[in-house]
Amino acid sequence: MNNFKKHFVVGDTHGNIDFSKIYNWKPEDKDEKILFQLGDWGAIFHNPSNNKDYLKDQKLLKQWIKHSKRCNFTLCVIPGNHENYGIIDKLPIIDKWGGKVQLLEVYHHYTKVKLGEIFLLMRGEIYIIDGIKYFVMGGANSVDRNNRIENVDWWSRELPNYAETNNAYNNFKKHNMKVDVMLTHTCNADTVYNCLSYKVGVGTYGSSPNLDKIDDSLTRFFNQLSKDVDFKQWHFGHVHYDGIITHLEDDRYYESHYNGFPKE
């Protein structure tokens, strides 16, 4: 079992688009680390039938493995909404850190030599890593889905189903509704609204947040979790904003991650 000296989180990487935050990351130490990528990873995105772009994804996976070895980190991905769930849902499931994870083994495309492993953390699971309890729930609502093609660049599995949210509550009950850290792709509606309110010109959201686009089954589910669960920190991506969010009625720590290097 790994004993990681340092735990890091990093925001959306969108395939190659924002991979520079990993490529240019040069930690000064060689301590063993765990890196939680908070979704919209984008390294599993194109279907094999799209041979050219699929091969680019394969090359990117090799880059992730290369940099994980250079920086000495184990990569754990919390899938977001811009991921190919047609491929992800077929990955094998194993037991790790007290929960279920999906195992992605990365091989050289031509020689078939195994290069390394990446772990995709599953919805509703709780993991205990170095004594820290992490709750994970990936997925989010794509506000631009009407401009996308289902099973090509958009997947309906982007949002958790009932079994996955039920799994979350069952696991919380096993842990007396208490964890140390929440790791998700999006966050509860109030926090997402606050993030977007701090921004000017938020792409498809516009300069003034549209509550209808923020309110969905997952952000509502997270609203309930924020009331029911005792936690210390909540880290998320999705909204393309870097900052710590506070609520007047809530002294807990919410942080949105996007542009920066992995943060401890």
PDB file of C-alpha atoms in Angstrom:
ATOM      1  CA  MET A   1       0.000   0.000   0.000  1.00  0.00           C
ATOM      2  CA  ASN A   2       1.248   3.469  -0.878  1.00  0.00           C
ATOM      3  CA  ASN A   3       2.090   5.967   1.822  1.00  0.00           C
ATOM      4  CA  PHE A   4       1.947   9.329   0.127  1.00  0.00           C
ATOM      5  CA  LYS A   5       3.848  12.178   1.730  1.00  0.00           C
ATOM      6  CA  LYS A   6       1.899  14.826  -0.158  1.00  0.00           C
ATOM      7  CA  HIS A   7      -1.631  15.083  -1.577  1.00  0.00           C
ATOM      8  CA  PHE A   8      -2.376  17.457  -4.481  1.00  0.00           C
ATOM      9  CA  VAL A   9      -5.430  18.544  -6.471  1.00  0.00           C
ATOM     10  CA  VAL A  10      -5.556  20.058  -9.966  1.00  0.00           C
ATOM     11  CA  GLY A  11      -8.425  21.412 -12.056  1.00  0.00           C
ATOM     12  CA  ASP A  12      -9.704  20.731 -15.570  1.00  0.00           C
ATOM     13  CA  THR A  13      -7.089  19.765 -18.140  1.00  0.00           C
ATOM     14  CA  HIS A  14      -9.374  19.256 -21.206  1.00  0.00           C
ATOM     15  CA  GLY A  15      -7.148  16.797 -23.002  1.00  0.00           C
ATOM     16  CA  ASN A  16      -4.171  18.675 -24.455  1.00  0.00           C
ATOM     17  CA  ILE A  17      -5.750  22.108 -24.071  1.00  0.00           C
ATOM     18  CA  ASP A  18      -4.738  22.738 -20.463  1.00  0.00           C
ATOM     19  CA  PHE A  19      -2.153  19.998 -20.057  1.00  0.00           C
ATOM     20  CA  SER A  20       0.562  22.637 -19.625  1.00  0.00           C
ATOM     21  CA  LYS A  21      -0.300  22.872 -15.911  1.00  0.00           C
ATOM     22  CA  ILE A  22       1.012  19.306 -15.660  1.00  0.00           C
ATOM     23  CA  TYR A  23       3.742  19.489 -18.306  1.00  0.00           C
ATOM     24  CA  ASN A  24       5.297  22.583 -16.689  1.00  0.00           C
ATOM     25  CA  TRP A  25       4.846  21.411 -13.101  1.00  0.00           C
ATOM     26  CA  LYS A  26       8.250  20.868 -11.536  1.00  0.00           C
ATOM     27  CA  PRO A  27       7.957  19.992  -7.851  1.00  0.00           C
ATOM     28  CA  GLU A  28      11.236  20.475  -6.046  1.00  0.00           C
ATOM     29  CA  ASP A  29      11.056  17.237  -4.084  1.00  0.00           C
ATOM     30  CA  LYS A  30      10.912  13.595  -5.093  1.00  0.00           C
ATOM     31  CA  ASP A  31       8.494  12.622  -2.332  1.00  0.00           C
ATOM     32  CA  GLU A  32       5.796  10.162  -3.320  1.00  0.00           C
ATOM     33  CA  LYS A  33       2.614  12.070  -4.104  1.00  0.00           C
ATOM     34  CA  ILE A  34      -0.999  11.463  -4.988  1.00  0.00           C
ATOM     35  CA  LEU A  35      -2.601  13.812  -7.506  1.00  0.00           C
ATOM     36  CA  PHE A  36      -6.370  14.175  -7.709  1.00  0.00           C
ATOM     37  CA  GLN A  37      -7.470  15.521 -11.087  1.00  0.00           C
ATOM     38  CA  LEU A  38     -10.910  17.104 -10.632  1.00  0.00           C
ATOM     39  CA  GLY A  39     -12.549  16.220 -13.914  1.00  0.00           C
ATOM     40  CA  ASP A  40     -12.833  17.294 -17.538  1.00  0.00           C
ATOM     41  CA  TRP A  41      -9.650  15.318 -17.807  1.00  0.00           C
ATOM     42  CA  GLY A  42     -10.245  14.722 -21.498  1.00  0.00           C
ATOM     43  CA  ALA A  43      -7.566  12.069 -21.969  1.00  0.00           C
ATOM     44  CA  ILE A  44     -10.301   9.525 -22.696  1.00  0.00           C
ATOM     45  CA  PHE A  45     -12.518  11.392 -25.102  1.00  0.00           C
ATOM     46  CA  HIS A  46     -12.439  10.253 -28.731  1.00  0.00           C
ATOM     47  CA  ASN A  47     -13.879   6.992 -29.971  1.00  0.00           C
ATOM     48  CA  PRO A  48     -11.515   4.445 -31.594  1.00  0.00           C
ATOM     49  CA  SER A  49     -13.412   4.933 -34.866  1.00  0.00           C
ATOM     50  CA  ASN A  50     -11.972   8.455 -34.946  1.00  0.00           C
ATOM     51  CA  ASN A  51      -8.518   6.999 -35.450  1.00  0.00           C
ATOM     52  CA  LYS A  52      -6.493  10.222 -35.720  1.00  0.00           C
ATOM     53  CA  ASP A  53      -7.860  11.868 -32.569  1.00  0.00           C
ATOM     54  CA  TYR A  54      -8.014   8.556 -30.697  1.00  0.00           C
ATOM     55  CA  LEU A  55      -4.282   8.095 -31.281  1.00  0.00           C
ATOM     56  CA  LYS A  56      -3.732  11.620 -29.931  1.00  0.00           C
ATOM     57  CA  ASP A  57      -5.552  10.566 -26.764  1.00  0.00           C
ATOM     58  CA  GLN A  58      -3.316   7.506 -26.506  1.00  0.00           C
ATOM     59  CA  LYS A  59      -0.253   9.718 -26.857  1.00  0.00           C
ATOM     60  CA  LEU A  60      -1.582  12.021 -24.134  1.00  0.00           C
ATOM     61  CA  LEU A  61      -2.081   9.078 -21.769  1.00  0.00           C
ATOM     62  CA  LYS A  62       1.580   8.194 -22.280  1.00  0.00           C
ATOM     63  CA  GLN A  63       2.480  11.802 -21.444  1.00  0.00           C
ATOM     64  CA  TRP A  64       0.518  11.558 -18.202  1.00  0.00           C
ATOM     65  CA  ILE A  65       2.424   8.406 -17.273  1.00  0.00           C
ATOM     66  CA  LYS A  66       5.733  10.005 -18.219  1.00  0.00           C
ATOM     67  CA  HIS A  67       5.095  13.051 -16.037  1.00  0.00           C
ATOM     68  CA  SER A  68       3.726  10.957 -13.180  1.00  0.00           C
ATOM     69  CA  LYS A  69       7.066   9.173 -13.069  1.00  0.00           C
ATOM     70  CA  ARG A  70       9.062  12.395 -13.429  1.00  0.00           C
ATOM     71  CA  CYS A  71       7.156  14.095 -10.585  1.00  0.00           C
ATOM     72  CA  ASN A  72       6.597  10.857  -8.648  1.00  0.00           C
ATOM     73  CA  PHE A  73       2.801  10.993  -8.377  1.00  0.00           C
ATOM     74  CA  THR A  74      -0.021   8.484  -8.581  1.00  0.00           C
ATOM     75  CA  LEU A  75      -2.823   9.905 -10.721  1.00  0.00           C
ATOM     76  CA  CYS A  76      -6.424   9.634  -9.547  1.00  0.00           C
ATOM     77  CA  VAL A  77      -9.065  11.097 -11.853  1.00  0.00           C
ATOM     78  CA  ILE A  78     -12.553  12.203 -10.835  1.00  0.00           C
ATOM     79  CA  PRO A  79     -14.252  12.160 -14.267  1.00  0.00           C
ATOM     80  CA  GLY A  80     -16.185  15.280 -15.235  1.00  0.00           C
ATOM     81  CA  ASN A  81     -18.776  15.905 -17.919  1.00  0.00           C
ATOM     82  CA  HIS A  82     -16.422  16.103 -20.925  1.00  0.00           C
ATOM     83  CA  GLU A  83     -15.288  12.476 -20.828  1.00  0.00           C
ATOM     84  CA  ASN A  84     -16.056   9.440 -22.988  1.00  0.00           C
ATOM     85  CA  TYR A  85     -18.216   7.352 -20.688  1.00  0.00           C
ATOM     86  CA  GLY A  86     -18.670   4.783 -23.436  1.00  0.00           C
ATOM     87  CA  ILE A  87     -15.055   3.811 -22.768  1.00  0.00           C
ATOM     88  CA  ILE A  88     -14.831   4.660 -19.065  1.00  0.00           C
ATOM     89  CA  ASP A  89     -17.815   2.519 -18.079  1.00  0.00           C
ATOM     90  CA  LYS A  90     -16.083  -0.542 -19.564  1.00  0.00           C
ATOM     91  CA  LEU A  91     -12.930  -0.211 -17.460  1.00  0.00           C
ATOM     92  CA  PRO A  92     -12.348  -2.949 -14.867  1.00  0.00           C
ATOM     93  CA  ILE A  93     -13.263  -2.233 -11.254  1.00  0.00           C
ATOM     94  CA  ILE A  94     -10.935  -3.106  -8.394  1.00  0.00           C
ATOM     95  CA  ASP A  95     -10.853  -2.523  -4.629  1.00  0.00           C
ATOM     96  CA  LYS A  96      -8.449   0.182  -3.472  1.00  0.00           C
ATOM     97  CA  TRP A  97      -8.160   2.529  -0.485  1.00  0.00           C
ATOM     98  CA  GLY A  98     -11.339   1.086   1.031  1.00  0.00           C
ATOM     99  CA  GLY A  99     -13.514   1.770  -2.020  1.00  0.00           C
ATOM    100  CA  LYS A 100     -14.033   0.850  -5.657  1.00  0.00           C
ATOM    101  CA  VAL A 101     -11.864   2.326  -8.409  1.00  0.00           C
ATOM    102  CA  GLN A 102     -11.636   1.795 -12.144  1.00  0.00           C
ATOM    103  CA  LEU A 103      -8.214   0.727 -13.336  1.00  0.00           C
ATOM    104  CA  LEU A 104      -6.775   2.170 -16.538  1.00  0.00           C
ATOM    105  CA  GLU A 105      -3.641   0.362 -17.649  1.00  0.00           C
ATOM    106  CA  VAL A 106      -1.661   2.364 -20.181  1.00  0.00           C
ATOM    107  CA  TYR A 107       0.268   0.479 -22.846  1.00  0.00           C
ATOM    108  CA  HIS A 108       2.556   1.538 -25.655  1.00  0.00           C
ATOM    109  CA  HIS A 109       0.312   1.619 -28.708  1.00  0.00           C
ATOM    110  CA  TYR A 110       2.643  -0.436 -30.905  1.00  0.00           C
ATOM    111  CA  THR A 111       4.872  -2.530 -28.631  1.00  0.00           C
ATOM    112  CA  LYS A 112       2.039  -3.255 -26.143  1.00  0.00           C
ATOM    113  CA  VAL A 113       4.480  -2.807 -23.269  1.00  0.00           C
ATOM    114  CA  LYS A 114       2.707  -1.680 -20.105  1.00  0.00           C
ATOM    115  CA  LEU A 115       3.788   1.852 -19.184  1.00  0.00           C
ATOM    116  CA  GLY A 116       1.791   2.479 -16.035  1.00  0.00           C
ATOM    117  CA  GLU A 117      -1.570   2.757 -14.300  1.00  0.00           C
ATOM    118  CA  ILE A 118      -4.132   5.490 -13.712  1.00  0.00           C
ATOM    119  CA  PHE A 119      -7.025   5.211 -11.262  1.00  0.00           C
ATOM    120  CA  LEU A 120     -10.469   6.625 -12.004  1.00  0.00           C
ATOM    121  CA  LEU A 121     -12.322   7.252  -8.760  1.00  0.00           C
ATOM    122  CA  MET A 122     -15.947   6.206  -8.785  1.00  0.00           C
ATOM    123  CA  ARG A 123     -19.121   8.084  -7.975  1.00  0.00           C
ATOM    124  CA  GLY A 124     -20.310   7.876  -4.406  1.00  0.00           C
ATOM    125  CA  GLU A 125     -17.205   6.138  -3.060  1.00  0.00           C
ATOM    126  CA  ILE A 126     -15.300   7.039   0.111  1.00  0.00           C
ATOM    127  CA  TYR A 127     -11.567   6.356   0.221  1.00  0.00           C
ATOM    128  CA  ILE A 128      -9.204   6.409   3.185  1.00  0.00           C
ATOM    129  CA  ILE A 129      -5.742   7.457   2.046  1.00  0.00           C
ATOM    130  CA  ASP A 130      -3.048   8.139   4.630  1.00  0.00           C
ATOM    131  CA  GLY A 131      -5.760   8.456   7.265  1.00  0.00           C
ATOM    132  CA  ILE A 132      -7.707  11.087   5.302  1.00  0.00           C
ATOM    133  CA  LYS A 133     -11.288  10.295   4.294  1.00  0.00           C
ATOM    134  CA  TYR A 134     -12.143  11.433   0.769  1.00  0.00           C
ATOM    135  CA  PHE A 135     -15.633  11.409  -0.738  1.00  0.00           C
ATOM    136  CA  VAL A 136     -15.769  11.421  -4.537  1.00  0.00           C
ATOM    137  CA  MET A 137     -18.571  12.225  -6.961  1.00  0.00           C
ATOM    138  CA  GLY A 138     -17.689  13.033 -10.560  1.00  0.00           C
ATOM    139  CA  GLY A 139     -19.886  14.322 -13.360  1.00  0.00           C
ATOM    140  CA  ALA A 140     -21.639  17.581 -14.185  1.00  0.00           C
ATOM    141  CA  ASN A 141     -24.217  19.058 -16.532  1.00  0.00           C
ATOM    142  CA  SER A 142     -22.954  20.253 -19.941  1.00  0.00           C
ATOM    143  CA  VAL A 143     -24.678  23.561 -20.650  1.00  0.00           C
ATOM    144  CA  ASP A 144     -23.524  23.317 -24.283  1.00  0.00           C
ATOM    145  CA  ARG A 145     -24.863  19.789 -24.869  1.00  0.00           C
ATOM    146  CA  ASN A 146     -27.325  21.001 -27.523  1.00  0.00           C
ATOM    147  CA  ASN A 147     -24.318  21.856 -29.666  1.00  0.00           C
ATOM    148  CA  ARG A 148     -22.787  18.401 -29.244  1.00  0.00           C
ATOM    149  CA  ILE A 149     -23.448  14.954 -30.695  1.00  0.00           C
ATOM    150  CA  GLU A 150     -24.412  12.168 -28.318  1.00  0.00           C
ATOM    151  CA  ASN A 151     -21.778   9.445 -27.959  1.00  0.00           C
ATOM    152  CA  VAL A 152     -19.357  11.475 -30.085  1.00  0.00           C
ATOM    153  CA  ASP A 153     -18.535  14.507 -27.934  1.00  0.00           C
ATOM    154  CA  TRP A 154     -21.294  14.298 -25.324  1.00  0.00           C
ATOM    155  CA  TRP A 155     -22.467  11.424 -23.130  1.00  0.00           C
ATOM    156  CA  SER A 156     -25.695  11.248 -21.131  1.00  0.00           C
ATOM    157  CA  ARG A 157     -23.741   9.464 -18.380  1.00  0.00           C
ATOM    158  CA  GLU A 158     -22.215  12.833 -17.513  1.00  0.00           C
ATOM    159  CA  LEU A 159     -24.703  13.052 -14.610  1.00  0.00           C
ATOM    160  CA  PRO A 160     -24.864  10.445 -11.818  1.00  0.00           C
ATOM    161  CA  ASN A 161     -27.807   8.087 -11.785  1.00  0.00           C
ATOM    162  CA  TYR A 162     -29.925   7.024  -8.827  1.00  0.00           C
ATOM    163  CA  ALA A 163     -27.750   3.999  -8.041  1.00  0.00           C
ATOM    164  CA  GLU A 164     -24.688   6.242  -7.769  1.00  0.00           C
ATOM    165  CA  THR A 165     -26.294   8.866  -5.535  1.00  0.00           C
ATOM    166  CA  ASN A 166     -27.781   6.089  -3.417  1.00  0.00           C
ATOM    167  CA  ASN A 167     -24.322   4.535  -3.173  1.00  0.00           C
ATOM    168  CA  ALA A 168     -23.051   7.862  -1.867  1.00  0.00           C
ATOM    169  CA  TYR A 169     -25.595   7.994   0.976  1.00  0.00           C
ATOM    170  CA  ASN A 170     -25.039   4.346   1.863  1.00  0.00           C
ATOM    171  CA  ASN A 171     -21.309   4.973   2.141  1.00  0.00           C
ATOM    172  CA  PHE A 172     -21.796   8.148   4.166  1.00  0.00           C
ATOM    173  CA  LYS A 173     -23.943   6.210   6.621  1.00  0.00           C
ATOM    174  CA  LYS A 174     -21.095   3.705   7.048  1.00  0.00           C
ATOM    175  CA  HIS A 175     -18.854   6.639   7.990  1.00  0.00           C
ATOM    176  CA  ASN A 176     -21.391   8.354  10.278  1.00  0.00           C
ATOM    177  CA  MET A 177     -22.022  11.093   7.670  1.00  0.00           C
ATOM    178  CA  LYS A 178     -18.509  12.458   8.183  1.00  0.00           C
ATOM    179  CA  VAL A 179     -15.473  12.771   5.890  1.00  0.00           C
ATOM    180  CA  ASP A 180     -12.464  15.070   5.748  1.00  0.00           C
ATOM    181  CA  VAL A 181     -12.501  16.116   2.090  1.00  0.00           C
ATOM    182  CA  MET A 182     -15.101  16.242  -0.703  1.00  0.00           C
ATOM    183  CA  LEU A 183     -13.669  15.833  -4.228  1.00  0.00           C
ATOM    184  CA  THR A 184     -16.113  16.530  -7.053  1.00  0.00           C
ATOM    185  CA  HIS A 185     -16.158  17.999 -10.542  1.00  0.00           C
ATOM    186  CA  THR A 186     -18.949  20.511  -9.960  1.00  0.00           C
ATOM    187  CA  CYS A 187     -20.258  21.686  -6.582  1.00  0.00           C
ATOM    188  CA  ASN A 188     -23.499  22.654  -4.855  1.00  0.00           C
ATOM    189  CA  ALA A 189     -25.623  25.287  -6.572  1.00  0.00           C
ATOM    190  CA  ASP A 190     -24.898  28.087  -4.087  1.00  0.00           C
ATOM    191  CA  THR A 191     -21.145  27.664  -4.424  1.00  0.00           C
ATOM    192  CA  VAL A 192     -21.265  27.422  -8.224  1.00  0.00           C
ATOM    193  CA  TYR A 193     -23.379  30.580  -8.325  1.00  0.00           C
ATOM    194  CA  ASN A 194     -20.861  32.406  -6.133  1.00  0.00           C
ATOM    195  CA  CYS A 195     -17.977  31.314  -8.370  1.00  0.00           C
ATOM    196  CA  LEU A 196     -19.695  32.513 -11.501  1.00  0.00           C
ATOM    197  CA  SER A 197     -20.718  35.762  -9.847  1.00  0.00           C
ATOM    198  CA  TYR A 198     -17.046  36.546  -9.251  1.00  0.00           C
ATOM    199  CA  LYS A 199     -16.267  36.152 -12.951  1.00  0.00           C
ATOM    200  CA  VAL A 200     -16.916  38.432 -15.891  1.00  0.00           C
ATOM    201  CA  GLY A 201     -17.969  36.768 -19.122  1.00  0.00           C
ATOM    202  CA  VAL A 202     -18.262  33.092 -18.275  1.00  0.00           C
ATOM    203  CA  GLY A 203     -18.649  31.711 -21.772  1.00  0.00           C
ATOM    204  CA  THR A 204     -21.948  29.891 -22.101  1.00  0.00           C
ATOM    205  CA  TYR A 205     -23.114  31.164 -18.705  1.00  0.00           C
ATOM    206  CA  GLY A 206     -22.759  34.828 -19.689  1.00  0.00           C
ATOM    207  CA  SER A 207     -21.574  37.623 -17.418  1.00  0.00           C
ATOM    208  CA  SER A 208     -24.540  37.163 -15.082  1.00  0.00           C
ATOM    209  CA  PRO A 209     -25.066  33.585 -13.856  1.00  0.00           C
ATOM    210  CA  ASN A 210     -28.222  31.931 -15.133  1.00  0.00           C
ATOM    211  CA  LEU A 211     -29.800  30.021 -12.271  1.00  0.00           C
ATOM    212  CA  ASP A 212     -31.574  27.669 -14.670  1.00  0.00           C
ATOM    213  CA  LYS A 213     -28.209  26.500 -16.017  1.00  0.00           C
ATOM    214  CA  ILE A 214     -26.767  26.023 -12.544  1.00  0.00           C
ATOM    215  CA  ASP A 215     -29.755  24.181 -11.094  1.00  0.00           C
ATOM    216  CA  ASP A 216     -29.682  20.497 -12.041  1.00  0.00           C
ATOM    217  CA  SER A 217     -30.039  17.116 -10.363  1.00  0.00           C
ATOM    218  CA  LEU A 218     -26.393  16.992  -9.296  1.00  0.00           C
ATOM    219  CA  THR A 219     -26.044  20.518  -7.896  1.00  0.00           C
ATOM    220  CA  ARG A 220     -29.294  19.926  -5.998  1.00  0.00           C
ATOM    221  CA  PHE A 221     -27.885  16.648  -4.678  1.00  0.00           C
ATOM    222  CA  PHE A 222     -24.783  18.508  -3.538  1.00  0.00           C
ATOM    223  CA  ASN A 223     -26.987  21.124  -1.852  1.00  0.00           C
ATOM    224  CA  GLN A 224     -28.411  18.330   0.255  1.00  0.00           C
ATOM    225  CA  LEU A 225     -24.993  16.814   0.976  1.00  0.00           C
ATOM    226  CA  SER A 226     -23.717  20.189   2.173  1.00  0.00           C
ATOM    227  CA  LYS A 227     -26.477  20.092   4.795  1.00  0.00           C
ATOM    228  CA  ASP A 228     -26.237  16.421   5.729  1.00  0.00           C
ATOM    229  CA  VAL A 229     -22.499  15.753   5.728  1.00  0.00           C
ATOM    230  CA  ASP A 230     -19.812  16.881   8.155  1.00  0.00           C
ATOM    231  CA  PHE A 231     -16.710  17.750   6.103  1.00  0.00           C
ATOM    232  CA  LYS A 232     -13.732  20.098   6.340  1.00  0.00           C
ATOM    233  CA  GLN A 233     -12.848  20.875   2.712  1.00  0.00           C
ATOM    234  CA  TRP A 234     -14.611  20.667  -0.654  1.00  0.00           C
ATOM    235  CA  HIS A 235     -12.479  20.859  -3.818  1.00  0.00           C
ATOM    236  CA  PHE A 236     -13.949  21.043  -7.322  1.00  0.00           C
ATOM    237  CA  GLY A 237     -13.329  22.209 -10.902  1.00  0.00           C
ATOM    238  CA  HIS A 238     -15.800  22.693 -13.762  1.00  0.00           C
ATOM    239  CA  VAL A 239     -16.503  26.439 -13.448  1.00  0.00           C
ATOM    240  CA  HIS A 240     -13.086  27.616 -14.701  1.00  0.00           C
ATOM    241  CA  TYR A 241     -12.387  29.731 -11.660  1.00  0.00           C
ATOM    242  CA  ASP A 242      -9.611  29.757  -9.072  1.00  0.00           C
ATOM    243  CA  GLY A 243     -10.576  30.773  -5.583  1.00  0.00           C
ATOM    244  CA  ILE A 244     -11.770  29.938  -2.106  1.00  0.00           C
ATOM    245  CA  ILE A 245     -15.515  30.319  -1.661  1.00  0.00           C
ATOM    246  CA  THR A 246     -17.147  31.092   1.660  1.00  0.00           C
ATOM    247  CA  HIS A 247     -20.798  31.288   2.701  1.00  0.00           C
ATOM    248  CA  LEU A 248     -22.073  33.448   5.537  1.00  0.00           C
ATOM    249  CA  GLU A 249     -23.865  30.545   7.165  1.00  0.00           C
ATOM    250  CA  ASP A 250     -21.065  28.035   6.571  1.00  0.00           C
ATOM    251  CA  ASP A 251     -17.509  28.209   7.924  1.00  0.00           C
ATOM    252  CA  ARG A 252     -16.338  25.274   5.828  1.00  0.00           C
ATOM    253  CA  TYR A 253     -13.738  25.514   3.114  1.00  0.00           C
ATOM    254  CA  TYR A 254     -14.729  25.334  -0.561  1.00  0.00           C
ATOM    255  CA  GLU A 255     -12.100  25.780  -3.272  1.00  0.00           C
ATOM    256  CA  SER A 256     -12.476  25.944  -7.042  1.00  0.00           C
ATOM    257  CA  HIS A 257      -9.438  24.950  -9.136  1.00  0.00           C
ATOM    258  CA  TYR A 258      -8.664  25.750 -12.748  1.00  0.00           C
ATOM    259  CA  ASN A 259      -5.558  27.574 -14.002  1.00  0.00           C
ATOM    260  CA  GLY A 260      -2.924  26.795 -11.425  1.00  0.00           C
ATOM    261  CA  PHE A 261      -0.387  24.037 -11.047  1.00  0.00           C
ATOM    262  CA  PRO A 262      -1.374  21.155  -8.758  1.00  0.00           C
ATOM    263  CA  LYS A 263      -2.015  22.511  -5.277  1.00  0.00           C
ATOM    264  CA  GLU A 264      -1.197  20.758  -2.043  1.00  0.00           C
TER     265      GLU A 264
END
